[in-house]
Coordinates of C-alpha atoms in Angstrom, one line a residue:
Chain A
X1 CA 1.0 -26.7 -37.1
X2 CA 4.5 -27.4 -38.2
X3 CA 7.0 -28.9 -35.8
X4 CA 9.1 -25.7 -35.5
X5 CA 5.9 -23.7 -34.8
X6 CA 5.0 -26.0 -32.0
X7 CA 8.5 -25.7 -30.7
X8 CA 8.1 -21.9 -30.7
X9 CA 4.9 -22.2 -28.7
X10 CA 6.4 -24.5 -26.2
X11 CA 9.3 -22.1 -25.4
X12 CA 6.7 -19.5 -24.4
X13 CA 4.7 -22.1 -22.5
X14 CA 7.8 -23.0 -20.5
X15 CA 8.5 -19.3 -19.7
X16 CA 4.9 -19.0 -18.5
X17 CA 4.4 -22.2 -16.6
X18 CA 7.6 -22.4 -14.6
X19 CA 7.1 -19.1 -12.7
X20 CA 3.3 -19.1 -13.0
X21 CA 3.2 -22.7 -11.8
X22 CA 5.3 -21.7 -8.7
X23 CA 2.9 -18.8 -8.1
X24 CA -0.4 -20.7 -8.4
X25 CA 1.0 -23.6 -6.4
X26 CA 2.0 -21.3 -3.6
X27 CA -1.2 -19.3 -3.6
X28 CA -3.5 -22.3 -4.3
X29 CA -1.7 -24.5 -1.8
X30 CA -1.8 -21.9 0.9
X31 CA -5.5 -21.1 0.3
X32 CA -6.5 -24.8 0.3
X33 CA -4.4 -25.5 3.4
X34 CA -6.1 -22.5 5.0
X35 CA -9.5 -23.9 4.2
X36 CA -8.3 -27.2 5.7
X37 CA -7.2 -25.5 8.9
X38 CA -10.6 -23.7 9.1
X39 CA -12.3 -27.1 9.5
X40 CA -10.5 -28.3 12.6
X41 CA -10.1 -27.3 16.2
X42 CA -6.5 -26.6 16.8
X43 CA -4.2 -24.5 19.1
X44 CA -1.6 -23.9 16.4
X45 CA 0.8 -26.3 18.0
X46 CA 0.8 -30.0 19.0
X47 CA -1.7 -32.5 17.4
X48 CA -4.8 -31.3 15.7
X49 CA -7.6 -31.6 18.3
X50 CA -10.7 -32.4 16.3
X51 CA -12.2 -32.2 12.8
X52 CA -15.3 -30.0 13.1
X53 CA -16.3 -29.5 9.5
X54 CA -18.3 -26.2 9.3
X55 CA -18.2 -25.9 13.1
X56 CA -15.8 -23.0 13.1
X57 CA -17.9 -21.2 10.5
X58 CA -21.0 -21.7 12.6
X59 CA -19.1 -20.2 15.5
X60 CA -17.9 -17.3 13.4
X61 CA -21.4 -16.5 12.1
X62 CA -22.8 -16.7 15.7
X63 CA -20.2 -14.3 16.9
X64 CA -21.4 -10.7 17.1
X65 CA -17.8 -9.5 17.1
X66 CA -17.3 -10.9 13.6
X67 CA -20.2 -9.1 12.1
X68 CA -19.1 -5.9 13.8
X69 CA -15.6 -6.3 12.3
X70 CA -17.0 -6.8 8.8
X71 CA -19.3 -3.8 9.3
X72 CA -16.3 -1.7 10.3
X73 CA -14.4 -2.8 7.2
X74 CA -17.3 -1.8 5.0
X75 CA -17.5 1.5 6.8
X76 CA -13.8 2.1 6.3
X77 CA -14.4 2.0 2.5
X78 CA -15.6 5.6 3.0
X79 CA -12.5 7.1 4.5
X80 CA -10.1 4.9 2.6
X81 CA -11.7 4.8 -0.9
X82 CA -14.6 7.3 -1.3
X83 CA -13.3 10.4 0.4
X84 CA -9.7 10.2 -1.0
X85 CA -11.0 9.6 -4.5
X86 CA -13.3 12.6 -4.5
X87 CA -10.9 14.9 -2.7
X88 CA -8.0 13.5 -4.8
X89 CA -9.9 14.3 -8.0
X90 CA -10.6 17.8 -6.9
X91 CA -7.0 18.5 -5.6
X92 CA -5.4 16.9 -8.7
X93 CA -7.5 19.0 -11.1
X94 CA -6.7 22.2 -9.1
X95 CA -3.0 21.5 -9.0
X96 CA -3.0 20.5 -12.7
X97 CA -5.1 23.4 -13.9
X98 CA -3.7 26.2 -11.8
X99 CA -0.2 25.3 -10.9
X100 CA 1.2 23.7 -14.0
X101 CA 2.6 26.9 -15.5
X102 CA 6.4 27.0 -15.3
X103 CA 6.7 29.5 -12.3
X104 CA 4.3 27.5 -10.2
X105 CA 5.4 24.0 -11.1
X106 CA 7.9 23.9 -8.1
X107 CA 5.0 24.6 -5.8
X108 CA 3.0 21.9 -7.5
X109 CA 5.8 19.4 -7.0
X110 CA 6.1 20.4 -3.4
X111 CA 2.4 19.9 -2.8
X112 CA 2.3 16.6 -4.6
X113 CA 5.3 15.2 -2.8
X114 CA 4.0 16.3 0.6
X115 CA 0.6 14.7 0.0
X116 CA 2.4 11.6 -1.2
X117 CA 4.6 11.4 1.9
X118 CA 2.2 9.2 4.0
X119 CA 2.5 6.6 1.2
X120 CA 6.2 6.4 1.6
X121 CA 6.2 5.9 5.3
X122 CA 6.1 2.3 6.5
X123 CA 2.5 1.9 7.7
X124 CA 3.6 0.5 11.1
X125 CA 5.5 3.8 11.6
X126 CA 2.4 5.7 10.5
X127 CA 0.7 3.7 13.3
X128 CA 3.1 4.8 16.0
X129 CA 3.1 8.4 14.9
X130 CA -0.7 8.7 15.0
X131 CA -0.9 6.6 18.1
X132 CA 1.0 9.1 20.2
X133 CA -0.5 12.1 18.4
X134 CA -4.0 11.0 19.4
X135 CA -3.1 10.0 22.9
X136 CA -5.7 11.8 24.9
X137 CA -3.4 12.9 27.7
X138 CA 0.0 13.5 26.2
X139 CA -0.7 13.5 22.5
X140 CA -0.1 16.6 20.5
X141 CA -3.5 16.6 18.8
X142 CA -5.4 17.3 22.0
X143 CA -2.7 19.7 23.3
X144 CA -3.0 21.5 20.0
X145 CA -6.8 21.6 20.1
X146 CA -6.9 22.8 23.7
X147 CA -4.5 25.6 23.0
X148 CA -6.6 26.7 20.0
X149 CA -9.5 27.0 22.4
X150 CA -11.3 24.0 20.9
X151 CA -11.5 22.0 24.1
X152 CA -14.8 20.5 23.1
X153 CA -13.1 18.8 20.2
X154 CA -10.3 17.3 22.3
X155 CA -12.0 13.9 22.6
X156 CA -10.7 10.8 24.2
X157 CA -9.6 9.3 20.9
X158 CA -8.4 6.0 22.4
X159 CA -11.3 5.1 24.8
X160 CA -14.4 6.6 23.2
X161 CA -15.6 4.2 20.5
X162 CA -16.9 6.9 18.1
X163 CA -13.9 9.1 18.6
X164 CA -11.6 6.2 17.9
X165 CA -13.5 5.5 14.7
X166 CA -13.2 9.1 13.7
X167 CA -9.4 9.1 14.5
X168 CA -9.0 5.9 12.5
X169 CA -10.8 7.4 9.6
X170 CA -8.6 10.5 9.8
X171 CA -5.5 8.3 9.6
X172 CA -6.8 6.4 6.6
X173 CA -7.7 9.5 4.6
X174 CA -4.3 10.9 5.5
X175 CA -2.6 7.8 4.1
X176 CA -4.7 7.4 0.9
X177 CA -5.0 10.9 -0.4
X178 CA -1.5 11.2 -2.0
X179 CA -1.9 7.9 -3.9
X180 CA -5.1 9.3 -5.5
X181 CA -3.6 12.7 -6.3
X182 CA -0.5 11.2 -8.0
X183 CA -2.5 8.8 -10.1
X184 CA -5.1 11.5 -11.1
X185 CA -2.4 14.1 -12.0
X186 CA -0.7 11.6 -14.3
X187 CA -4.1 10.8 -15.8
X188 CA -4.9 14.5 -16.4
X189 CA -1.7 14.9 -18.4
X190 CA -3.0 12.3 -20.8
X191 CA -6.1 14.4 -21.7
X192 CA -5.8 16.3 -25.0
X193 CA -5.2 19.9 -24.1
X194 CA -7.2 21.1 -27.1
X195 CA -10.4 19.5 -25.7
X196 CA -9.9 21.7 -22.6
X197 CA -9.1 24.7 -24.7
X198 CA -12.1 24.2 -26.8
X199 CA -14.4 23.9 -23.8
X200 CA -12.8 27.1 -22.4
X201 CA -13.4 29.0 -25.5
X202 CA -17.0 27.8 -25.6
X203 CA -17.4 29.4 -22.1
X204 CA -17.3 26.4 -19.8
X205 CA -16.1 27.5 -16.4
X206 CA -13.6 25.5 -14.4
X207 CA -16.2 23.5 -12.5
X208 CA -18.0 22.5 -15.7
X209 CA -14.7 21.5 -17.3
X210 CA -13.9 19.4 -14.2
X211 CA -17.3 17.8 -14.2
X212 CA -17.8 17.1 -17.9
X213 CA -14.2 16.5 -19.1
X214 CA -11.6 15.7 -16.5
X215 CA -13.6 13.5 -14.3
X216 CA -15.0 11.6 -17.2
X217 CA -11.7 11.2 -19.1
X218 CA -10.2 9.9 -15.9
X219 CA -12.5 6.8 -15.9
X220 CA -9.7 4.2 -16.1
X221 CA -7.7 5.9 -13.4
X222 CA -10.8 6.2 -11.1
X223 CA -11.5 2.5 -11.7
X224 CA -8.0 1.5 -10.7
X225 CA -8.0 3.7 -7.6
X226 CA -11.4 2.5 -6.5
X227 CA -10.4 -1.2 -7.1
X228 CA -7.2 -1.0 -5.1
X229 CA -8.5 1.2 -2.3
X230 CA -11.9 -0.6 -1.8
X231 CA -10.0 -3.9 -1.6
X232 CA -7.4 -2.2 0.6
X233 CA -10.1 -1.0 2.9
X234 CA -11.7 -4.4 3.2
X235 CA -8.4 -6.1 4.2
X236 CA -6.9 -3.2 6.1
X237 CA -4.7 -4.4 8.9
X238 CA -1.6 -2.5 9.9
X239 CA -3.0 1.0 10.4
X240 CA -5.7 -0.4 12.6
X241 CA -3.4 -2.8 14.4
X242 CA -0.9 -0.1 15.2
X243 CA -3.2 2.9 15.9
X244 CA -6.1 1.5 17.9
X245 CA -5.3 -2.2 18.0
X246 CA -9.0 -2.7 17.1
X247 CA -10.1 -1.1 20.3
X248 CA -11.6 0.3 22.4
X249 CA -13.4 -2.9 23.1
X250 CA -13.6 -3.9 19.5
X251 CA -15.0 -0.6 18.2
X252 CA -12.5 -0.4 15.4
X253 CA -11.9 -4.1 14.9
X254 CA -11.7 -5.2 11.3
X255 CA -11.7 -8.8 9.9
X256 CA -7.9 -9.0 9.7
X257 CA -7.2 -7.7 13.3
X258 CA -10.1 -9.9 14.5
X259 CA -8.6 -13.0 13.0
X260 CA -5.1 -12.0 14.1
X261 CA -6.3 -11.7 17.7
X262 CA -8.1 -15.0 17.5
X263 CA -4.9 -16.6 16.1
X264 CA -2.4 -15.2 18.5
X265 CA -4.5 -14.0 21.4
X266 CA -6.9 -16.9 21.7
X267 CA -5.0 -19.7 20.0
X268 CA -8.1 -20.4 18.1
X269 CA -6.4 -21.2 14.8
X270 CA -9.3 -22.9 13.1
X271 CA -11.6 -20.0 14.0
X272 CA -9.1 -17.4 12.8
X273 CA -8.6 -19.3 9.5
X274 CA -12.4 -19.4 8.9
X275 CA -12.5 -15.6 9.2
X276 CA -9.7 -15.2 6.7
X277 CA -11.4 -17.7 4.3
X278 CA -14.6 -15.6 4.4
X279 CA -12.6 -12.4 3.9
X280 CA -10.7 -13.9 0.9
X281 CA -14.1 -14.9 -0.7
X282 CA -15.5 -11.5 -0.1
X283 CA -12.4 -9.8 -1.6
X284 CA -12.3 -12.1 -4.6
X285 CA -15.9 -11.3 -5.4
X286 CA -15.5 -7.6 -5.0
X287 CA -12.3 -7.6 -7.1
X288 CA -13.9 -9.6 -9.9
X289 CA -17.0 -7.3 -9.8
X290 CA -14.9 -4.2 -10.0
X291 CA -12.8 -5.7 -12.9
X292 CA -16.0 -6.5 -14.7
X293 CA -17.4 -3.0 -14.2
X294 CA -14.2 -1.5 -15.5
X295 CA -14.2 -3.8 -18.6
X296 CA -17.8 -3.0 -19.6
X297 CA -17.0 0.7 -19.0
X298 CA -14.1 0.7 -21.3
X299 CA -16.0 -1.4 -23.9
X300 CA -18.8 1.1 -23.6
X301 CA -16.5 4.0 -24.4
X302 CA -15.1 2.3 -27.4
Chain B
X1 CA -9.2 41.3 -15.5
X2 CA -5.7 40.1 -15.4
X3 CA -5.4 41.1 -11.7
X4 CA -8.6 39.3 -10.9
X5 CA -7.3 36.1 -12.5
X6 CA -4.0 36.4 -10.6
X7 CA -6.0 36.8 -7.4
X8 CA -8.0 33.7 -8.1
X9 CA -4.9 31.8 -8.9
X10 CA -3.2 33.0 -5.7
X11 CA -6.3 32.0 -3.7
X12 CA -6.3 28.5 -5.1
X13 CA -2.6 28.2 -4.5
X14 CA -3.0 29.3 -0.9
X15 CA -5.8 26.8 -0.2
X16 CA -3.8 24.0 -1.7
X17 CA -0.9 25.0 0.5
X18 CA -3.2 24.9 3.5
X19 CA -4.1 21.3 2.7
X20 CA -0.5 20.5 2.3
X21 CA 0.3 22.1 5.7
X22 CA -2.4 20.0 7.4
X23 CA -0.9 16.9 5.7
X24 CA 2.6 17.7 6.9
X25 CA 1.5 18.5 10.5
X26 CA 1.8 14.9 11.9
X27 CA 5.4 14.7 10.4
X28 CA 6.2 18.1 11.8
X29 CA 5.0 17.2 15.3
X30 CA 7.0 14.0 15.2
X31 CA 10.1 15.8 14.0
X32 CA 10.1 18.5 16.7
X33 CA 9.1 16.0 19.4
X34 CA 12.0 13.8 18.5
X35 CA 14.5 16.6 18.9
X36 CA 13.3 17.7 22.4
X37 CA 14.3 16.5 25.8
X38 CA 11.7 15.1 28.0
X39 CA 11.5 18.4 30.0
X40 CA 11.4 20.5 26.8
X41 CA 8.5 18.4 25.5
X42 CA 6.6 18.9 28.7
X43 CA 7.1 22.6 28.9
X44 CA 7.1 23.9 25.3
X45 CA 4.2 24.0 22.8
X46 CA 4.0 20.8 20.8
X47 CA 4.4 22.5 17.4
X48 CA 7.3 24.7 18.5
X49 CA 10.9 24.0 17.3
X50 CA 12.9 22.9 20.3
X51 CA 14.9 25.6 22.1
X52 CA 17.8 23.2 22.6
X53 CA 18.3 20.5 20.0
X54 CA 18.5 17.2 21.8
X55 CA 20.0 14.3 19.9
X56 CA 20.3 12.0 22.9
X57 CA 17.1 10.1 22.2
X58 CA 18.4 9.2 18.8
X59 CA 21.7 8.3 20.3
X60 CA 20.1 6.0 22.8
X61 CA 18.0 4.3 20.2
X62 CA 20.8 3.8 17.8
X63 CA 23.0 2.4 20.6
X64 CA 20.4 0.1 22.0
X65 CA 18.2 -1.0 19.0
X66 CA 21.0 -2.1 16.7
X67 CA 19.7 0.0 13.8
X68 CA 22.4 -1.0 11.2
X69 CA 21.5 -4.7 11.7
X70 CA 17.8 -3.9 11.1
X71 CA 18.6 -1.9 8.0
X72 CA 20.6 -4.9 6.7
X73 CA 17.6 -7.2 7.5
X74 CA 15.3 -4.8 5.6
X75 CA 17.7 -4.7 2.6
X76 CA 17.9 -8.5 2.6
X77 CA 14.2 -9.0 2.7
X78 CA 13.2 -6.2 0.3
X79 CA 16.1 -7.0 -2.1
X80 CA 15.4 -10.7 -2.1
X81 CA 11.7 -10.3 -2.6
X82 CA 12.2 -7.7 -5.4
X83 CA 14.6 -10.0 -7.3
X84 CA 12.3 -13.0 -7.1
X85 CA 9.2 -10.9 -8.1
X86 CA 10.8 -9.2 -11.0
X87 CA 12.4 -12.3 -12.4
X88 CA 9.3 -14.4 -12.2
X89 CA 7.1 -11.5 -13.4
X90 CA 9.3 -10.8 -16.4
X91 CA 9.1 -14.4 -17.7
X92 CA 5.3 -14.5 -17.2
X93 CA 4.8 -11.1 -18.9
X94 CA 7.1 -12.1 -21.7
X95 CA 5.2 -15.3 -22.4
X96 CA 1.8 -13.7 -22.4
X97 CA 2.6 -10.4 -24.0
X98 CA 5.3 -11.2 -26.6
X99 CA 4.3 -14.9 -27.0
X100 CA 0.6 -14.0 -27.2
X101 CA -0.5 -17.1 -25.4
X102 CA -4.2 -17.7 -25.7
X103 CA -4.8 -17.9 -21.9
X104 CA -3.5 -14.4 -21.5
X105 CA -6.7 -13.0 -20.0
X106 CA -7.0 -15.8 -17.5
X107 CA -3.4 -15.3 -16.4
X108 CA -3.9 -11.6 -15.9
X109 CA -7.2 -12.2 -14.0
X110 CA -5.4 -14.7 -11.7
X111 CA -2.6 -12.2 -11.1
X112 CA -5.1 -9.4 -10.2
X113 CA -7.0 -11.6 -7.8
X114 CA -3.7 -12.8 -6.3
X115 CA -2.6 -9.3 -5.4
X116 CA -6.0 -8.4 -4.2
X117 CA -6.2 -11.3 -1.9
X118 CA -5.6 -10.6 1.8
X119 CA -2.2 -12.1 2.8
X120 CA -3.8 -13.3 6.0
X121 CA -5.7 -15.9 4.0
X122 CA -2.3 -17.5 3.1
X123 CA -0.2 -16.5 6.0
X124 CA -1.3 -19.0 8.6
X125 CA -0.4 -22.0 6.4
X126 CA 2.9 -20.4 5.5
X127 CA 3.5 -20.0 9.3
X128 CA 2.7 -23.6 9.9
X129 CA 4.7 -24.8 7.0
X130 CA 7.9 -23.0 8.0
X131 CA 7.5 -24.5 11.5
X132 CA 7.1 -27.9 10.0
X133 CA 10.2 -27.9 7.8
X134 CA 12.2 -26.1 10.5
X135 CA 12.9 -22.7 8.8
X136 CA 10.6 -20.7 11.1
X137 CA 12.3 -17.5 12.3
X138 CA 14.8 -17.1 9.5
X139 CA 14.5 -14.4 6.8
X140 CA 14.5 -16.6 3.7
X141 CA 10.9 -17.7 4.0
X142 CA 9.8 -14.1 4.4
X143 CA 11.4 -12.9 1.2
X144 CA 10.6 -16.0 -0.8
X145 CA 6.9 -15.8 0.2
X146 CA 6.8 -12.0 -0.5
X147 CA 8.7 -12.5 -3.8
X148 CA 6.4 -15.2 -5.1
X149 CA 3.3 -13.2 -4.1
X150 CA 4.8 -10.0 -5.5
X151 CA 5.4 -11.7 -8.9
X152 CA 1.7 -11.4 -9.6
X153 CA 1.8 -7.6 -9.4
X154 CA 5.2 -7.5 -11.3
X155 CA 3.8 -9.6 -14.1
X156 CA 0.7 -7.5 -14.3
X157 CA 2.7 -4.2 -14.6
X158 CA 5.3 -5.6 -17.0
X159 CA 2.8 -7.2 -19.4
X160 CA 1.0 -3.8 -19.6
X161 CA 4.2 -2.2 -20.8
X162 CA 5.3 -5.1 -22.9
X163 CA 2.0 -5.0 -24.9
X164 CA 3.4 -1.9 -26.6
X165 CA 6.6 -3.6 -27.5
X166 CA 7.2 -3.3 -31.3
X167 CA 6.5 -6.8 -32.7
X168 CA 8.8 -6.2 -35.7
X169 CA 11.8 -6.2 -33.5
X170 CA 10.9 -9.7 -32.1
X171 CA 10.1 -11.0 -35.5
X172 CA 13.3 -9.7 -37.0
X173 CA 15.3 -11.4 -34.2
X174 CA 13.5 -14.7 -34.9
X175 CA 14.2 -14.4 -38.6
X176 CA 17.8 -13.9 -37.8
X177 CA 17.7 -17.2 -36.0
X178 CA 17.7 -16.0 -32.4
X179 CA 16.0 -18.3 -29.9
X180 CA 13.2 -17.2 -27.6
X181 CA 15.6 -16.9 -24.7
X182 CA 18.2 -14.9 -26.8
X183 CA 15.4 -12.6 -28.0
X184 CA 14.4 -12.0 -24.4
X185 CA 17.8 -11.1 -23.2
X186 CA 19.3 -9.4 -26.3
X187 CA 16.3 -7.6 -27.7
X188 CA 13.4 -7.2 -25.2
X189 CA 15.2 -6.8 -21.9
X190 CA 17.5 -3.9 -23.1
X191 CA 14.5 -2.0 -24.4
X192 CA 12.5 -2.7 -21.3
X193 CA 15.3 -1.9 -18.9
X194 CA 13.7 1.4 -17.5
X195 CA 10.4 -0.3 -16.9
X196 CA 12.1 -3.3 -15.3
X197 CA 14.0 -1.0 -13.0
X198 CA 10.8 0.9 -12.1
X199 CA 9.0 -2.3 -11.2
X200 CA 12.0 -3.6 -9.3
X201 CA 12.0 -0.3 -7.2
X202 CA 8.2 -0.6 -6.6
X203 CA 8.6 -4.2 -5.5
X204 CA 11.5 -3.2 -3.3
X205 CA 9.6 -0.5 -1.5
X206 CA 6.5 -2.7 -1.1
X207 CA 8.5 -5.4 0.5
X208 CA 10.4 -2.9 2.6
X209 CA 7.0 -1.7 4.0
X210 CA 5.5 -5.2 4.3
X211 CA 4.2 -6.3 7.7
X212 CA 2.1 -9.5 7.6
X213 CA 4.8 -12.0 6.9
X214 CA 7.5 -10.3 9.0
X215 CA 5.1 -10.1 12.0
X216 CA 4.1 -13.8 11.6
X217 CA 7.4 -15.3 10.7
X218 CA 10.1 -13.3 12.6
X219 CA 9.6 -13.5 16.3
X220 CA 13.2 -12.5 17.2
X221 CA 13.9 -8.8 17.2
X222 CA 17.4 -9.4 15.8
X223 CA 16.0 -10.7 12.5
X224 CA 13.2 -8.2 12.0
X225 CA 13.2 -5.5 9.3
X226 CA 13.7 -1.9 10.5
X227 CA 10.1 -0.5 10.5
X228 CA 8.8 -3.6 12.2
X229 CA 11.6 -3.8 14.8
X230 CA 11.0 -0.1 15.7
X231 CA 7.2 -0.5 15.8
X232 CA 7.5 -3.6 18.0
X233 CA 9.9 -1.9 20.3
X234 CA 8.3 1.5 20.6
X235 CA 4.8 1.4 19.3
X236 CA 3.3 -1.9 20.3
X237 CA 0.0 -1.8 22.1
X238 CA 1.6 -3.5 25.1
X239 CA 4.3 -0.8 25.2
X240 CA 1.9 2.1 24.9
X241 CA -0.7 0.9 27.2
X242 CA 1.9 1.0 30.0
X243 CA 2.4 4.7 29.2
X244 CA 3.3 6.2 25.9
X245 CA 6.5 8.1 25.6
X246 CA 6.1 10.7 22.8
X247 CA 9.8 11.6 22.6
X248 CA 11.0 8.1 22.2
X249 CA 8.2 7.0 19.9
X250 CA 8.8 10.0 17.6
X251 CA 12.6 9.7 17.6
X252 CA 12.2 6.0 16.7
X253 CA 9.7 6.8 14.0
X254 CA 12.0 9.4 12.4
X255 CA 14.9 6.9 12.4
X256 CA 12.6 4.3 10.7
X257 CA 11.4 6.8 8.1
X258 CA 14.8 8.1 7.0
X259 CA 15.7 5.2 4.6
X260 CA 12.2 5.3 3.0
X261 CA 12.3 9.0 2.5
X262 CA 15.8 8.7 1.1
X263 CA 14.7 6.1 -1.3
X264 CA 11.8 8.2 -2.4
X265 CA 13.7 11.3 -2.9
X266 CA 16.4 9.4 -4.8
X267 CA 14.0 7.6 -7.2
X268 CA 10.9 9.8 -7.0
X269 CA 10.3 9.9 -10.8
X270 CA 10.7 6.2 -11.3
X271 CA 8.5 5.4 -8.3
X272 CA 5.7 7.7 -9.3
X273 CA 5.9 6.2 -12.8
X274 CA 5.6 2.7 -11.3
X275 CA 2.6 3.6 -9.2
X276 CA 0.8 5.1 -12.2
X277 CA 1.9 2.2 -14.5
X278 CA -1.0 0.1 -13.4
X279 CA -3.5 2.8 -14.0
X280 CA -2.7 3.7 -17.6

């Protein structure tokens, strides 16, 4: 390598390593420090009480609340990733196939923007809105249900554990659907229209075209949506914190609200950190797995 | 035949509109509740438009919650974070995409893992650190932390676009004797400006809606960003457990949503492009 070529390299290296060095120092430092905190007993202020090694992890694993919280996070993958992806695919194809003609495109824009609205709203505000809507006494959901004669459906959304889970799932679907729809519509516009046209001429009906062309061609988009929303479900915090607060009695607790409560509610900082370390490990594994699946899929197509 | 097709089309349009209607219902309920007086809310159907528009709840909140200060806080945090993210992200993306560094794949993988990681696995140390060096409670640590973390996503998005950058332009600039830095600012940045703007906007909106670091690092209401201050004042579990006030909660929500909706309507195309950037 000539001297000038090396010099050229080093300029790029500098561009990379100054900002990227800051990034990995921040992330790596914080992660390591967090692991450190997870090995001590500490109230979050004053001197560190005691080094306990894996003691906090043992306490975490022995705690039923922790396992329940992780169970809930896995359950929330359904309303936050699976349902919005399936529903989003269907809606996006319907919007794209039936409303993309010029006279209907205004309706299409309106529908897309409306479905996307929950993505714009700060999630804490989403929390407040839903919290008062599902309030069993004064909330408009129950008032609405009662006036429609569906009194049996007017559940105690805040105190009944399964009703609270249902309400939380409802909120998560409401938030996520628009994201899926927008990504899938943009993906659909990438599919060669002649392929669709040919299938149409060959007599494939809408559902067949959806099943064999759209949903297959959308592979990369589906992968991205699943990656982001599965990870999003596992680390979900704000919607749960602001809608149910993890209640009633821990019925909707997820790892992040669980550790948050241990940190601030119980001043069990080491314990809370141990929970976040475990969550971080889980999410890293899931993210790497999904990236790998996506890579092999793309390679397989090529 | 044509009529039948029209009918089918109309049926699909109607069912799509029905879904849309369901999706808008929470917002509608919030809007009408925010415009009612307490008596109106108690006596009229929840979905009905108020008989007498009542703006007093808004007035009370604006007068007492110092909304303009909160908007300034939000602008500071979101703006600061977006500037840091995009600047760092641009340099990283430039190095790995235009410079074709060999550890490109590793850098991208680290970026993806970084933005997948839960912030809570880094937030407690940041909390402790800011207390140690005595900056706890000010806004700078919030936007610096958000900015650095966001740079992973910004770099990921920008490198995806920069991969398609015509190499001939870069080579031509080098042959003409331009340095790497000159090429970046005179050749690549001008072409990339729309994408940079889109990513900036996306980072801005993300930071605007951020909650972990603000909740952890900003205990004083005066320093909190708008959505969080509103949520803390009107939607906290402690507030609602003592009796929820639908009129106040919804009026506060509407006030907190207005800037976000304004941003969205103003930059809808660019934002949607940014959201789909990572997927294509």
